[in-house]
mmCIF file of C-alpha atoms and ligand atoms in Angstrom:
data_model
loop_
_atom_site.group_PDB
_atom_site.id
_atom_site.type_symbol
_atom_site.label_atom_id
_atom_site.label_comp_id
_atom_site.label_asym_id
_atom_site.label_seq_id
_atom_site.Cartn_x
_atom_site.Cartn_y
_atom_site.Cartn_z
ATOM 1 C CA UNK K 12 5.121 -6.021 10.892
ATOM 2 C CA UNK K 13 4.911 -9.314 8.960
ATOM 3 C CA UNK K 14 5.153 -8.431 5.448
ATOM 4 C CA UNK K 15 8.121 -9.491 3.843
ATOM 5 C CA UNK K 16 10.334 -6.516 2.877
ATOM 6 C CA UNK K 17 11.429 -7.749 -0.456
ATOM 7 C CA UNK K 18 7.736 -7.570 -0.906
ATOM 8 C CA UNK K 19 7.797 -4.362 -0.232
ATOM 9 C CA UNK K 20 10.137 -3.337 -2.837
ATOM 10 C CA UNK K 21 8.403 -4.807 -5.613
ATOM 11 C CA UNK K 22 5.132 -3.608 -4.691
ATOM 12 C CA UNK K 23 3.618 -0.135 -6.432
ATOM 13 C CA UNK K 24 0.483 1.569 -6.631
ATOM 14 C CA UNK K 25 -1.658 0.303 -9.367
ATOM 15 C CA UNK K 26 -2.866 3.571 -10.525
ATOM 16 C CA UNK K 27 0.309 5.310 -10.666
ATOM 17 C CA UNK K 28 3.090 2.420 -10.919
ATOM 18 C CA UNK K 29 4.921 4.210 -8.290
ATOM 19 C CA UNK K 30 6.982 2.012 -5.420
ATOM 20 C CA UNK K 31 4.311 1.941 -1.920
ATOM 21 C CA UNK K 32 5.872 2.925 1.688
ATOM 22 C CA UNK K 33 4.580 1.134 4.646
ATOM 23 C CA UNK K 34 2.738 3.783 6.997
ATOM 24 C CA UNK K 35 3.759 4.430 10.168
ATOM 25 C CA UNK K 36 1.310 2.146 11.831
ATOM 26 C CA UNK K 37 2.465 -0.646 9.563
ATOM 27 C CA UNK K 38 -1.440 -1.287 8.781
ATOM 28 C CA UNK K 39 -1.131 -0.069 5.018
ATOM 29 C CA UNK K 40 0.760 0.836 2.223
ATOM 30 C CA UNK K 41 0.750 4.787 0.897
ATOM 31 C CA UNK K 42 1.502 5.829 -1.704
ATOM 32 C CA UNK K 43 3.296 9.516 -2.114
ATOM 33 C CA UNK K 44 1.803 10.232 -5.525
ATOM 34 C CA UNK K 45 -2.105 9.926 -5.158
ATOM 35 C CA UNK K 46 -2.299 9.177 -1.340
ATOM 36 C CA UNK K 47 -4.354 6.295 -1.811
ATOM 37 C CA UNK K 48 -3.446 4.094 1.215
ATOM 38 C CA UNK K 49 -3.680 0.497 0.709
ATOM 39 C CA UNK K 50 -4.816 -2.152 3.399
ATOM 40 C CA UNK K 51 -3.110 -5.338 4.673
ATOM 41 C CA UNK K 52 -5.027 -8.176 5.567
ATOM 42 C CA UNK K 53 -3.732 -11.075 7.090
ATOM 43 C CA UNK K 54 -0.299 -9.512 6.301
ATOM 44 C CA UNK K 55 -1.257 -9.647 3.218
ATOM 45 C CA UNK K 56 -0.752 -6.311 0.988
ATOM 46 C CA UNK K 57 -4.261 -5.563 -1.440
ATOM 47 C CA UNK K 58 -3.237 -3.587 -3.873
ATOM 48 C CA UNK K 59 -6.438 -2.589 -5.630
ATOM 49 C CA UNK K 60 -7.578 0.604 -5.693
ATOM 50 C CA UNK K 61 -11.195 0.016 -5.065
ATOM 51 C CA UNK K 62 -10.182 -1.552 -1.461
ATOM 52 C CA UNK K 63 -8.039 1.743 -1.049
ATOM 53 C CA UNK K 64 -8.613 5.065 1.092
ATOM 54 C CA UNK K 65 -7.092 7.927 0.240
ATOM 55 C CA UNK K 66 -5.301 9.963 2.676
ATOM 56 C CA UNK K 67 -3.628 13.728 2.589
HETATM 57 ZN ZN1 ZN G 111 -0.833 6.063 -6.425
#
């Protein structure tokens, strides 16, 4: 996985301002609040929630 892990500290859901874990597949970011997983392009994390799928 390429995105940089003091990225991954700062980065939170934008609908619940809640920190984002990297899922196991290291192809998104979930968060534990709504489930809304959030994609990373080009190891790029997009946090918007329009772009995100929501998993249980
Ligand atoms: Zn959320």
């Amino acid at each position: 996985m390429a995105v940089d892990p003091e990225l991954l500290d700062i980065l939170v859901c934008p609908l619940c301002k809640v920190s984002v874990k990297l899922t196991p597949d290291g192809e998104g970011l979930k968060c534990a609040q709504c489930h809304r997983v959030y994609p990373i392009r080009d190891d790029i994390p997009v946090m918007l929630i329009d772009e995100a799928r929501i998993e249980e």
